[in-house]
Amino acid sequence: MRKPCAASLSAIRCALAIVVPKVLPPGLHLATLLLLTLLAVDNATAQADHADRAAPSVTVERDGDTYLVHASADLAAAPRVAWDTITDYERLPEFVPGVARSHVLSRTASSAGERLVVDHVGVLRFLFFSRPVRVRLLVEQEPYTKVVARAGGADAAGSTVRTFLGRYDLTVIRAGARAGVRITYAAEIVLADPLPRWIGAWPIRQTMREQFEAMLSEIMRRQAARPAIEWTSEWNGAPVAAHRSAQ
């Protein structure tokens, strides 16, 4: 007689172990059980993130071959610290998983801030497979409020990404007695070689969650080495750019 599964993950494994052998040939049991378990755990984690407002929210939807990414988090960190971390392109491989190289090819002034050309090389991993990610990004950044990146540039033909449009927005918030920051991220991604439809959004969702959470962790690590900024009335409703000297 089978013992009931006490925890939710055990319940998932028990249910799959009972159902899958009845509907699939023996040779596909293990691989299918692994995939379905990972998908179920990923979905449960995403639901937990939404239930807890203090946790970062990361969602990815797939519409045909297009992935729509939305992420947000509130941090008790100085807005300038968040900005400096997000725009530290050359050091991204040190703290963001899946980024192998990020190199600034050029940097020029613009009316709003700066224009950059960034070569980005990484890897997308899922199950036992991986896909290289190569893209040249045209970046427009407006200190210390937003970063907008688009796929393009002279080597667009060699890119593994057909379409990419990503944007970070930073907003000053109150975090207790401190000035904190709300970070929102949105992206539209189309791979040059689309993943099979049956895979769904799981590989991109997993990658985006890991990378966004790693970025948040690095921001808080850097903040720990700096004094917090006390909240005052002058911060109320003011954009981050109005406090460019805030460290």
PDB file of C-alpha atoms in Angstrom:
ATOM      1  CA  MET A   1       0.000   0.000   0.000  1.00  0.00           C
ATOM      2  CA  ARG A   2       1.348   3.443  -0.975  1.00  0.00           C
ATOM      3  CA  LYS A   3       2.031   5.978   1.761  1.00  0.00           C
ATOM      4  CA  PRO A   4       0.356   9.379   1.299  1.00  0.00           C
ATOM      5  CA  CYS A   5       2.657  12.277   0.403  1.00  0.00           C
ATOM      6  CA  ALA A   6       2.842  14.793   3.228  1.00  0.00           C
ATOM      7  CA  ALA A   7       4.496  17.768   1.519  1.00  0.00           C
ATOM      8  CA  SER A   8       3.359  19.470  -1.671  1.00  0.00           C
ATOM      9  CA  LEU A   9       6.435  18.467  -3.698  1.00  0.00           C
ATOM     10  CA  SER A  10       6.077  14.896  -2.507  1.00  0.00           C
ATOM     11  CA  ALA A  11       2.432  14.989  -3.534  1.00  0.00           C
ATOM     12  CA  ILE A  12       3.439  16.113  -7.004  1.00  0.00           C
ATOM     13  CA  ARG A  13       5.987  13.329  -7.318  1.00  0.00           C
ATOM     14  CA  CYS A  14       3.504  10.727  -6.036  1.00  0.00           C
ATOM     15  CA  ALA A  15       0.806  11.812  -8.469  1.00  0.00           C
ATOM     16  CA  LEU A  16       3.172  11.813 -11.438  1.00  0.00           C
ATOM     17  CA  ALA A  17       4.641   8.442 -10.491  1.00  0.00           C
ATOM     18  CA  ILE A  18       1.149   6.929 -10.537  1.00  0.00           C
ATOM     19  CA  VAL A  19      -0.203   8.580 -13.697  1.00  0.00           C
ATOM     20  CA  VAL A  20       2.788   8.724 -16.067  1.00  0.00           C
ATOM     21  CA  PRO A  21       3.495   4.930 -16.268  1.00  0.00           C
ATOM     22  CA  LYS A  22      -0.122   4.341 -17.285  1.00  0.00           C
ATOM     23  CA  VAL A  23      -0.048   6.668 -20.290  1.00  0.00           C
ATOM     24  CA  LEU A  24       3.525   6.506 -21.631  1.00  0.00           C
ATOM     25  CA  PRO A  25       5.915   3.746 -22.794  1.00  0.00           C
ATOM     26  CA  PRO A  26       8.517   2.671 -20.190  1.00  0.00           C
ATOM     27  CA  GLY A  27      11.394   4.338 -22.059  1.00  0.00           C
ATOM     28  CA  LEU A  28       9.834   7.771 -21.596  1.00  0.00           C
ATOM     29  CA  HIS A  29       8.904   7.464 -17.920  1.00  0.00           C
ATOM     30  CA  LEU A  30      12.024   8.983 -16.334  1.00  0.00           C
ATOM     31  CA  ALA A  31      12.468  11.907 -18.716  1.00  0.00           C
ATOM     32  CA  THR A  32       8.783  12.789 -18.587  1.00  0.00           C
ATOM     33  CA  LEU A  33       8.628  12.560 -14.800  1.00  0.00           C
ATOM     34  CA  LEU A  34      11.636  14.862 -14.528  1.00  0.00           C
ATOM     35  CA  LEU A  35      10.233  17.440 -16.930  1.00  0.00           C
ATOM     36  CA  LEU A  36       6.761  17.485 -15.403  1.00  0.00           C
ATOM     37  CA  THR A  37       8.161  17.733 -11.884  1.00  0.00           C
ATOM     38  CA  LEU A  38      10.324  20.705 -12.852  1.00  0.00           C
ATOM     39  CA  LEU A  39       7.404  22.429 -14.548  1.00  0.00           C
ATOM     40  CA  ALA A  40       5.160  21.857 -11.521  1.00  0.00           C
ATOM     41  CA  VAL A  41       7.783  23.148  -9.087  1.00  0.00           C
ATOM     42  CA  ASP A  42       8.438  26.189 -11.280  1.00  0.00           C
ATOM     43  CA  ASN A  43       4.728  27.010 -11.410  1.00  0.00           C
ATOM     44  CA  ALA A  44       4.363  26.581  -7.650  1.00  0.00           C
ATOM     45  CA  THR A  45       7.312  28.904  -7.056  1.00  0.00           C
ATOM     46  CA  ALA A  46       5.834  31.543  -9.342  1.00  0.00           C
ATOM     47  CA  GLN A  47       2.525  31.388  -7.474  1.00  0.00           C
ATOM     48  CA  ALA A  48       4.342  31.721  -4.148  1.00  0.00           C
ATOM     49  CA  ASP A  49       6.128  34.824  -5.417  1.00  0.00           C
ATOM     50  CA  HIS A  50       2.808  36.469  -6.257  1.00  0.00           C
ATOM     51  CA  ALA A  51       1.307  35.523  -2.894  1.00  0.00           C
ATOM     52  CA  ASP A  52       4.163  37.178  -1.008  1.00  0.00           C
ATOM     53  CA  ARG A  53       4.306  40.882  -1.831  1.00  0.00           C
ATOM     54  CA  ALA A  54       7.712  41.185  -0.187  1.00  0.00           C
ATOM     55  CA  ALA A  55       9.201  38.702  -2.644  1.00  0.00           C
ATOM     56  CA  PRO A  56      10.327  39.729  -6.130  1.00  0.00           C
ATOM     57  CA  SER A  57       7.751  39.071  -8.813  1.00  0.00           C
ATOM     58  CA  VAL A  58       8.934  37.445 -12.047  1.00  0.00           C
ATOM     59  CA  THR A  59       6.513  36.299 -14.737  1.00  0.00           C
ATOM     60  CA  VAL A  60       7.110  35.098 -18.282  1.00  0.00           C
ATOM     61  CA  GLU A  61       4.387  34.421 -20.822  1.00  0.00           C
ATOM     62  CA  ARG A  62       4.852  32.825 -24.200  1.00  0.00           C
ATOM     63  CA  ASP A  63       2.840  34.100 -27.161  1.00  0.00           C
ATOM     64  CA  GLY A  64       3.852  32.014 -30.150  1.00  0.00           C
ATOM     65  CA  ASP A  65       7.619  32.467 -30.348  1.00  0.00           C
ATOM     66  CA  THR A  66       7.582  35.688 -28.306  1.00  0.00           C
ATOM     67  CA  TYR A  67       8.404  35.709 -24.591  1.00  0.00           C
ATOM     68  CA  LEU A  68       6.992  38.559 -22.524  1.00  0.00           C
ATOM     69  CA  VAL A  69       8.906  39.152 -19.299  1.00  0.00           C
ATOM     70  CA  HIS A  70       7.777  41.237 -16.318  1.00  0.00           C
ATOM     71  CA  ALA A  71       9.710  41.525 -13.060  1.00  0.00           C
ATOM     72  CA  SER A  72       9.632  43.875 -10.096  1.00  0.00           C
ATOM     73  CA  ALA A  73      11.004  44.244  -6.579  1.00  0.00           C
ATOM     74  CA  ASP A  74      11.142  46.804  -3.773  1.00  0.00           C
ATOM     75  CA  LEU A  75      14.528  47.107  -2.076  1.00  0.00           C
ATOM     76  CA  ALA A  76      15.786  48.968   0.976  1.00  0.00           C
ATOM     77  CA  ALA A  77      18.754  50.118  -1.078  1.00  0.00           C
ATOM     78  CA  ALA A  78      19.889  53.518  -2.262  1.00  0.00           C
ATOM     79  CA  PRO A  79      18.655  54.217  -5.814  1.00  0.00           C
ATOM     80  CA  ARG A  80      22.202  55.078  -6.887  1.00  0.00           C
ATOM     81  CA  VAL A  81      23.467  51.684  -5.692  1.00  0.00           C
ATOM     82  CA  ALA A  82      20.770  49.939  -7.745  1.00  0.00           C
ATOM     83  CA  TRP A  83      21.616  52.027 -10.801  1.00  0.00           C
ATOM     84  CA  ASP A  84      25.355  51.421 -10.538  1.00  0.00           C
ATOM     85  CA  THR A  85      24.771  47.662 -10.271  1.00  0.00           C
ATOM     86  CA  ILE A  86      22.338  47.393 -13.174  1.00  0.00           C
ATOM     87  CA  THR A  87      24.651  49.385 -15.465  1.00  0.00           C
ATOM     88  CA  ASP A  88      27.870  47.612 -14.423  1.00  0.00           C
ATOM     89  CA  TYR A  89      27.914  45.774 -17.743  1.00  0.00           C
ATOM     90  CA  GLU A  90      31.522  44.611 -17.743  1.00  0.00           C
ATOM     91  CA  ARG A  91      31.126  42.876 -14.370  1.00  0.00           C
ATOM     92  CA  LEU A  92      27.762  41.201 -15.023  1.00  0.00           C
ATOM     93  CA  PRO A  93      29.428  37.777 -15.549  1.00  0.00           C
ATOM     94  CA  GLU A  94      30.701  37.969 -11.958  1.00  0.00           C
ATOM     95  CA  PHE A  95      27.251  37.961 -10.370  1.00  0.00           C
ATOM     96  CA  VAL A  96      24.601  37.121 -12.986  1.00  0.00           C
ATOM     97  CA  PRO A  97      24.293  33.405 -13.895  1.00  0.00           C
ATOM     98  CA  GLY A  98      24.167  32.585 -17.573  1.00  0.00           C
ATOM     99  CA  VAL A  99      26.194  35.662 -18.611  1.00  0.00           C
ATOM    100  CA  ALA A 100      29.586  34.673 -20.011  1.00  0.00           C
ATOM    101  CA  ARG A 101      30.702  38.045 -21.361  1.00  0.00           C
ATOM    102  CA  SER A 102      29.363  41.589 -21.431  1.00  0.00           C
ATOM    103  CA  HIS A 103      31.614  44.113 -23.144  1.00  0.00           C
ATOM    104  CA  VAL A 104      30.981  47.808 -23.765  1.00  0.00           C
ATOM    105  CA  LEU A 105      32.128  48.600 -27.308  1.00  0.00           C
ATOM    106  CA  SER A 106      31.264  52.292 -27.286  1.00  0.00           C
ATOM    107  CA  ARG A 107      29.805  54.973 -25.043  1.00  0.00           C
ATOM    108  CA  THR A 108      28.606  58.388 -26.214  1.00  0.00           C
ATOM    109  CA  ALA A 109      26.670  61.224 -24.604  1.00  0.00           C
ATOM    110  CA  SER A 110      23.042  61.857 -25.576  1.00  0.00           C
ATOM    111  CA  SER A 111      20.515  64.544 -24.732  1.00  0.00           C
ATOM    112  CA  ALA A 112      18.966  62.328 -22.030  1.00  0.00           C
ATOM    113  CA  GLY A 113      22.058  60.536 -20.777  1.00  0.00           C
ATOM    114  CA  GLU A 114      24.209  58.013 -22.641  1.00  0.00           C
ATOM    115  CA  ARG A 115      24.135  55.680 -25.625  1.00  0.00           C
ATOM    116  CA  LEU A 116      26.112  52.469 -25.456  1.00  0.00           C
ATOM    117  CA  VAL A 117      26.816  49.488 -27.682  1.00  0.00           C
ATOM    118  CA  VAL A 118      27.250  46.297 -25.648  1.00  0.00           C
ATOM    119  CA  ASP A 119      28.267  42.833 -26.830  1.00  0.00           C
ATOM    120  CA  HIS A 120      26.479  40.203 -24.751  1.00  0.00           C
ATOM    121  CA  VAL A 121      27.332  36.486 -24.701  1.00  0.00           C
ATOM    122  CA  GLY A 122      25.579  33.970 -22.480  1.00  0.00           C
ATOM    123  CA  VAL A 123      23.843  30.632 -22.333  1.00  0.00           C
ATOM    124  CA  LEU A 124      20.255  29.501 -21.887  1.00  0.00           C
ATOM    125  CA  ARG A 125      20.066  26.197 -19.991  1.00  0.00           C
ATOM    126  CA  PHE A 126      17.110  23.875 -19.634  1.00  0.00           C
ATOM    127  CA  LEU A 127      17.057  20.240 -18.540  1.00  0.00           C
ATOM    128  CA  PHE A 128      20.080  18.565 -20.149  1.00  0.00           C
ATOM    129  CA  PHE A 129      20.344  21.060 -23.006  1.00  0.00           C
ATOM    130  CA  SER A 130      21.756  24.540 -23.503  1.00  0.00           C
ATOM    131  CA  ARG A 131      21.516  27.264 -26.098  1.00  0.00           C
ATOM    132  CA  PRO A 132      24.149  29.958 -26.731  1.00  0.00           C
ATOM    133  CA  VAL A 133      22.959  33.548 -26.460  1.00  0.00           C
ATOM    134  CA  ARG A 134      24.785  36.130 -28.560  1.00  0.00           C
ATOM    135  CA  VAL A 135      23.422  39.592 -29.135  1.00  0.00           C
ATOM    136  CA  ARG A 136      24.681  43.128 -29.692  1.00  0.00           C
ATOM    137  CA  LEU A 137      22.660  45.576 -27.632  1.00  0.00           C
ATOM    138  CA  LEU A 138      22.009  49.235 -28.370  1.00  0.00           C
ATOM    139  CA  VAL A 139      21.498  50.782 -24.941  1.00  0.00           C
ATOM    140  CA  GLU A 140      19.939  54.124 -24.038  1.00  0.00           C
ATOM    141  CA  GLN A 141      20.295  55.033 -20.382  1.00  0.00           C
ATOM    142  CA  GLU A 142      18.933  58.006 -18.487  1.00  0.00           C
ATOM    143  CA  PRO A 143      20.623  58.345 -15.088  1.00  0.00           C
ATOM    144  CA  TYR A 144      19.327  57.321 -12.667  1.00  0.00           C
ATOM    145  CA  THR A 145      15.877  56.451 -13.896  1.00  0.00           C
ATOM    146  CA  LYS A 146      15.799  54.018 -16.808  1.00  0.00           C
ATOM    147  CA  VAL A 147      17.780  51.740 -19.101  1.00  0.00           C
ATOM    148  CA  VAL A 148      16.403  50.646 -22.476  1.00  0.00           C
ATOM    149  CA  ALA A 149      18.230  47.997 -24.534  1.00  0.00           C
ATOM    150  CA  ARG A 150      17.439  46.797 -28.058  1.00  0.00           C
ATOM    151  CA  ALA A 151      18.979  44.082 -30.201  1.00  0.00           C
ATOM    152  CA  GLY A 152      20.761  45.494 -33.206  1.00  0.00           C
ATOM    153  CA  GLY A 153      24.091  46.731 -34.449  1.00  0.00           C
ATOM    154  CA  ALA A 154      26.529  45.745 -37.141  1.00  0.00           C
ATOM    155  CA  ASP A 155      26.647  42.046 -36.244  1.00  0.00           C
ATOM    156  CA  ALA A 156      22.868  41.523 -35.981  1.00  0.00           C
ATOM    157  CA  ALA A 157      23.102  38.760 -38.598  1.00  0.00           C
ATOM    158  CA  GLY A 158      25.174  36.627 -36.203  1.00  0.00           C
ATOM    159  CA  SER A 159      22.838  37.091 -33.266  1.00  0.00           C
ATOM    160  CA  THR A 160      20.978  34.155 -31.740  1.00  0.00           C
ATOM    161  CA  VAL A 161      18.221  36.591 -30.739  1.00  0.00           C
ATOM    162  CA  ARG A 162      15.852  37.801 -33.443  1.00  0.00           C
ATOM    163  CA  THR A 163      14.124  40.424 -31.310  1.00  0.00           C
ATOM    164  CA  PHE A 164      14.989  41.891 -27.935  1.00  0.00           C
ATOM    165  CA  LEU A 165      13.594  44.963 -26.223  1.00  0.00           C
ATOM    166  CA  GLY A 166      14.257  45.281 -22.507  1.00  0.00           C
ATOM    167  CA  ARG A 167      13.735  48.111 -20.055  1.00  0.00           C
ATOM    168  CA  TYR A 168      14.636  48.791 -16.423  1.00  0.00           C
ATOM    169  CA  ASP A 169      12.786  51.537 -14.549  1.00  0.00           C
ATOM    170  CA  LEU A 170      13.857  52.826 -11.124  1.00  0.00           C
ATOM    171  CA  THR A 171      11.540  54.686  -8.761  1.00  0.00           C
ATOM    172  CA  VAL A 172      12.282  56.106  -5.316  1.00  0.00           C
ATOM    173  CA  ILE A 173      10.171  54.552  -2.550  1.00  0.00           C
ATOM    174  CA  ARG A 174      10.102  54.722   1.218  1.00  0.00           C
ATOM    175  CA  ALA A 175      11.572  51.677   2.970  1.00  0.00           C
ATOM    176  CA  GLY A 176      10.891  52.295   6.646  1.00  0.00           C
ATOM    177  CA  ALA A 177      13.105  55.197   7.686  1.00  0.00           C
ATOM    178  CA  ARG A 178      15.188  54.852   4.530  1.00  0.00           C
ATOM    179  CA  ALA A 179      14.940  55.873   0.918  1.00  0.00           C
ATOM    180  CA  GLY A 180      14.609  52.697  -1.103  1.00  0.00           C
ATOM    181  CA  VAL A 181      14.060  51.822  -4.725  1.00  0.00           C
ATOM    182  CA  ARG A 182      11.430  50.018  -6.773  1.00  0.00           C
ATOM    183  CA  ILE A 183      12.947  48.186  -9.719  1.00  0.00           C
ATOM    184  CA  THR A 184      10.740  47.098 -12.596  1.00  0.00           C
ATOM    185  CA  TYR A 185      11.882  45.204 -15.650  1.00  0.00           C
ATOM    186  CA  ALA A 186      10.013  44.358 -18.835  1.00  0.00           C
ATOM    187  CA  ALA A 187      11.305  42.588 -21.939  1.00  0.00           C
ATOM    188  CA  GLU A 188      10.126  41.147 -25.234  1.00  0.00           C
ATOM    189  CA  ILE A 189      12.303  38.318 -26.543  1.00  0.00           C
ATOM    190  CA  VAL A 190      12.189  36.284 -29.753  1.00  0.00           C
ATOM    191  CA  LEU A 191      14.945  33.704 -30.302  1.00  0.00           C
ATOM    192  CA  ALA A 192      16.377  33.309 -33.790  1.00  0.00           C
ATOM    193  CA  ASP A 193      15.952  29.535 -33.431  1.00  0.00           C
ATOM    194  CA  PRO A 194      12.685  29.161 -31.467  1.00  0.00           C
ATOM    195  CA  LEU A 195      12.353  26.532 -28.772  1.00  0.00           C
ATOM    196  CA  PRO A 196       9.764  23.788 -29.396  1.00  0.00           C
ATOM    197  CA  ARG A 197       6.245  24.907 -28.493  1.00  0.00           C
ATOM    198  CA  TRP A 198       5.726  22.020 -26.051  1.00  0.00           C
ATOM    199  CA  ILE A 199       8.487  23.408 -23.812  1.00  0.00           C
ATOM    200  CA  GLY A 200       6.408  26.512 -23.165  1.00  0.00           C
ATOM    201  CA  ALA A 201       7.915  29.423 -21.248  1.00  0.00           C
ATOM    202  CA  TRP A 202       9.716  27.385 -18.610  1.00  0.00           C
ATOM    203  CA  PRO A 203      13.380  27.789 -19.767  1.00  0.00           C
ATOM    204  CA  ILE A 204      13.055  31.567 -20.182  1.00  0.00           C
ATOM    205  CA  ARG A 205      11.123  31.913 -16.914  1.00  0.00           C
ATOM    206  CA  GLN A 206      13.749  29.977 -14.997  1.00  0.00           C
ATOM    207  CA  THR A 207      16.599  31.983 -16.514  1.00  0.00           C
ATOM    208  CA  MET A 208      14.915  35.341 -15.975  1.00  0.00           C
ATOM    209  CA  ARG A 209      14.098  34.543 -12.347  1.00  0.00           C
ATOM    210  CA  GLU A 210      17.645  33.424 -11.579  1.00  0.00           C
ATOM    211  CA  GLN A 211      19.176  36.464 -13.257  1.00  0.00           C
ATOM    212  CA  PHE A 212      16.794  38.999 -11.711  1.00  0.00           C
ATOM    213  CA  GLU A 213      17.236  37.563  -8.224  1.00  0.00           C
ATOM    214  CA  ALA A 214      21.020  37.538  -8.694  1.00  0.00           C
ATOM    215  CA  MET A 215      20.892  41.212  -9.655  1.00  0.00           C
ATOM    216  CA  LEU A 216      18.866  42.017  -6.533  1.00  0.00           C
ATOM    217  CA  SER A 217      21.291  40.072  -4.343  1.00  0.00           C
ATOM    218  CA  GLU A 218      24.251  41.993  -5.754  1.00  0.00           C
ATOM    219  CA  ILE A 219      22.490  45.319  -5.164  1.00  0.00           C
ATOM    220  CA  MET A 220      21.898  44.419  -1.516  1.00  0.00           C
ATOM    221  CA  ARG A 221      25.477  43.159  -1.143  1.00  0.00           C
ATOM    222  CA  ARG A 222      26.804  46.494  -2.377  1.00  0.00           C
ATOM    223  CA  GLN A 223      24.322  48.398  -0.232  1.00  0.00           C
ATOM    224  CA  ALA A 224      25.567  46.588   2.875  1.00  0.00           C
ATOM    225  CA  ALA A 225      28.948  48.242   2.375  1.00  0.00           C
ATOM    226  CA  ARG A 226      27.456  51.753   2.237  1.00  0.00           C
ATOM    227  CA  PRO A 227      25.461  53.902   4.642  1.00  0.00           C
ATOM    228  CA  ALA A 228      21.704  53.955   4.134  1.00  0.00           C
ATOM    229  CA  ILE A 229      20.037  57.163   2.977  1.00  0.00           C
ATOM    230  CA  GLU A 230      17.545  58.548   5.465  1.00  0.00           C
ATOM    231  CA  TRP A 231      14.080  59.227   4.111  1.00  0.00           C
ATOM    232  CA  THR A 232      13.071  62.885   4.134  1.00  0.00           C
ATOM    233  CA  SER A 233      10.100  64.735   2.716  1.00  0.00           C
ATOM    234  CA  GLU A 234      12.134  65.895  -0.293  1.00  0.00           C
ATOM    235  CA  TRP A 235      12.145  62.320  -1.586  1.00  0.00           C
ATOM    236  CA  ASN A 236       8.353  62.084  -1.631  1.00  0.00           C
ATOM    237  CA  GLY A 237       7.227  61.773  -5.237  1.00  0.00           C
ATOM    238  CA  ALA A 238      10.589  62.883  -6.616  1.00  0.00           C
ATOM    239  CA  PRO A 239      12.190  60.883  -9.452  1.00  0.00           C
ATOM    240  CA  VAL A 240      15.504  59.163  -8.919  1.00  0.00           C
ATOM    241  CA  ALA A 241      17.175  61.584 -11.324  1.00  0.00           C
ATOM    242  CA  ALA A 242      16.459  64.442  -8.921  1.00  0.00           C
ATOM    243  CA  HIS A 243      18.867  62.841  -6.439  1.00  0.00           C
ATOM    244  CA  ARG A 244      21.833  61.985  -8.633  1.00  0.00           C
ATOM    245  CA  SER A 245      24.301  62.649  -5.840  1.00  0.00           C
ATOM    246  CA  ALA A 246      22.690  60.097  -3.526  1.00  0.00           C
ATOM    247  CA  GLN A 247      25.145  57.335  -2.816  1.00  0.00           C
TER     248      GLN A 247
END
